[in-house]
């Protein structure tokens, strides 16, 4: 390695850990799947053959080199070759297992645009630091390897007997100075160091300009998000002034919007405009992943999923949609026509059955994920007998009765199951009421 780190207990422990890691990697490589034309191959015979012909001997050499180095301190050339193969092997493994792509997909889990933009900016800084780490190691190696030069830039540090940490930080400082408009007291002292410095300056010119442009784009995007929020608030404030609304009403509106922004993070699929451009097959898969698990909480849909998934696929795609309800919103009231079965996926719904009599409150029934309401509209014409409202923001799947009938009536087997289920449901309701 470029920096001569003194032998210590933590270094020996780290070497043992490294050796154990590569031994485990050598064995697990026989079981690691790989991609063929976008499909993951997991059969043991194929994965073992793939590992044996591609990486087994490289891993074996790395393990033997680690064992040799741990037993003999004179195996310097073997150690250098093993370290080079280790770095190369790790980089190839990252790309082959698509780990870099998975790190990029972490952005799909972040809802805050500001946090996502900040992480993009942080990513650029981390890439710059990693690149400069390798350059600083190379710069120290150029200064310590004997090329027959009389002067070297590390001579002053060695004369002052500086620590390894100080030498590394000095080299890193010089490397960062080549990429940014910063200064450093270190400068090349011979032809080889001068050539290396020129190469770093040319590389820094390209990398620094790229980082500056990406940073500018991130900052501009942050300002645009802030501008949109300010514009919306300005439009609302101007409307309040023009219409001379009461202070109480303005306070209630602002309170509602703040509550919505604080507690309401989910949005229905219809609110994502880009989904409208998806092809048919992707939309079908999207509907399946969104609704299938929720629908199969119901015994009839579970039967469809177990016997024939094609009918459930069509129900998810053609008969099921999503609706977003704000806190305190009334979804339906007594006397209105029931047209959709409701299955909450986020939040909580409150159902108040019957009519509220004077001096008597209504018994509230909470409906959460895994439960459903209004399934009877799928079998018979039904009028709501109570009121349904939300206490918090709720996202619900809705199975439209007409669309459900259109899907089922062309499938004799599923239609027969529905008729049997509807008959059992009616008998159950009669038994409960009578």
PDB file of C-alpha atoms in Angstrom, residues 269 283-306 308-322 341 343-345 369-370 372 396-399:
ATOM      1  CA  UNK A 269     -52.544   6.070  -9.072  1.00  0.00           C
ATOM      2  CA  UNK A 283     -50.548  -1.132 -16.575  1.00  0.00           C
ATOM      3  CA  UNK A 284     -51.833  -4.667 -16.059  1.00  0.00           C
ATOM      4  CA  UNK A 285     -48.874  -5.554 -13.825  1.00  0.00           C
ATOM      5  CA  UNK A 286     -49.184  -2.246 -11.970  1.00  0.00           C
ATOM      6  CA  UNK A 287     -52.871  -2.848 -11.197  1.00  0.00           C
ATOM      7  CA  UNK A 288     -52.082  -6.385 -10.066  1.00  0.00           C
ATOM      8  CA  UNK A 289     -49.380  -5.322  -7.609  1.00  0.00           C
ATOM      9  CA  UNK A 290     -51.520  -2.489  -6.269  1.00  0.00           C
ATOM     10  CA  UNK A 291     -54.799  -4.332  -5.749  1.00  0.00           C
ATOM     11  CA  UNK A 292     -54.353  -8.124  -5.777  1.00  0.00           C
ATOM     12  CA  UNK A 293     -53.095  -8.523  -2.192  1.00  0.00           C
ATOM     13  CA  UNK A 294     -55.789  -6.154  -0.916  1.00  0.00           C
ATOM     14  CA  UNK A 295     -58.607  -7.867  -2.817  1.00  0.00           C
ATOM     15  CA  UNK A 296     -57.525 -11.336  -1.702  1.00  0.00           C
ATOM     16  CA  UNK A 297     -58.326 -10.384   1.880  1.00  0.00           C
ATOM     17  CA  UNK A 298     -61.892 -11.108   0.719  1.00  0.00           C
ATOM     18  CA  UNK A 299     -62.672 -14.865   0.542  1.00  0.00           C
ATOM     19  CA  UNK A 300     -64.213 -14.767  -2.935  1.00  0.00           C
ATOM     20  CA  UNK A 301     -61.300 -12.911  -4.497  1.00  0.00           C
ATOM     21  CA  UNK A 302     -58.925 -15.217  -2.631  1.00  0.00           C
ATOM     22  CA  UNK A 303     -60.655 -18.145  -4.317  1.00  0.00           C
ATOM     23  CA  UNK A 304     -60.178 -16.466  -7.706  1.00  0.00           C
ATOM     24  CA  UNK A 305     -56.483 -15.947  -6.938  1.00  0.00           C
ATOM     25  CA  UNK A 306     -56.002 -19.581  -5.981  1.00  0.00           C
ATOM     26  CA  UNK A 308     -57.590 -18.908 -11.792  1.00  0.00           C
ATOM     27  CA  UNK A 309     -55.594 -15.715 -11.585  1.00  0.00           C
ATOM     28  CA  UNK A 310     -56.694 -14.492 -14.994  1.00  0.00           C
ATOM     29  CA  UNK A 311     -60.128 -13.442 -13.696  1.00  0.00           C
ATOM     30  CA  UNK A 312     -58.558 -11.637 -10.754  1.00  0.00           C
ATOM     31  CA  UNK A 313     -56.124  -9.921 -13.141  1.00  0.00           C
ATOM     32  CA  UNK A 314     -59.049  -8.549 -15.131  1.00  0.00           C
ATOM     33  CA  UNK A 315     -60.906  -7.472 -11.993  1.00  0.00           C
ATOM     34  CA  UNK A 316     -57.816  -5.601 -10.809  1.00  0.00           C
ATOM     35  CA  UNK A 317     -57.319  -3.946 -14.180  1.00  0.00           C
ATOM     36  CA  UNK A 318     -60.856  -3.101 -15.326  1.00  0.00           C
ATOM     37  CA  UNK A 319     -63.048  -3.000 -12.211  1.00  0.00           C
ATOM     38  CA  UNK A 320     -60.742  -1.645  -9.492  1.00  0.00           C
ATOM     39  CA  UNK A 321     -59.591   1.915  -8.974  1.00  0.00           C
ATOM     40  CA  UNK A 322     -58.239   4.079  -6.171  1.00  0.00           C
ATOM     41  CA  UNK A 341     -67.202  -2.020  -2.873  1.00  0.00           C
ATOM     42  CA  UNK A 343     -61.461  -1.643   0.683  1.00  0.00           C
ATOM     43  CA  UNK A 344     -59.230   0.772   2.661  1.00  0.00           C
ATOM     44  CA  UNK A 345     -55.489   0.374   2.079  1.00  0.00           C
ATOM     45  CA  UNK A 369     -56.974  -2.304   6.047  1.00  0.00           C
ATOM     46  CA  UNK A 370     -57.994  -5.938   5.636  1.00  0.00           C
ATOM     47  CA  UNK A 372     -64.275  -3.969   3.455  1.00  0.00           C
ATOM     48  CA  UNK A 396     -59.147   3.117  -0.657  1.00  0.00           C
ATOM     49  CA  UNK A 397     -59.516   0.583  -3.450  1.00  0.00           C
ATOM     50  CA  UNK A 398     -62.924   0.695  -5.121  1.00  0.00           C
ATOM     51  CA  UNK A 399     -64.435  -2.264  -6.988  1.00  0.00           C
TER      52      UNK A 399
END
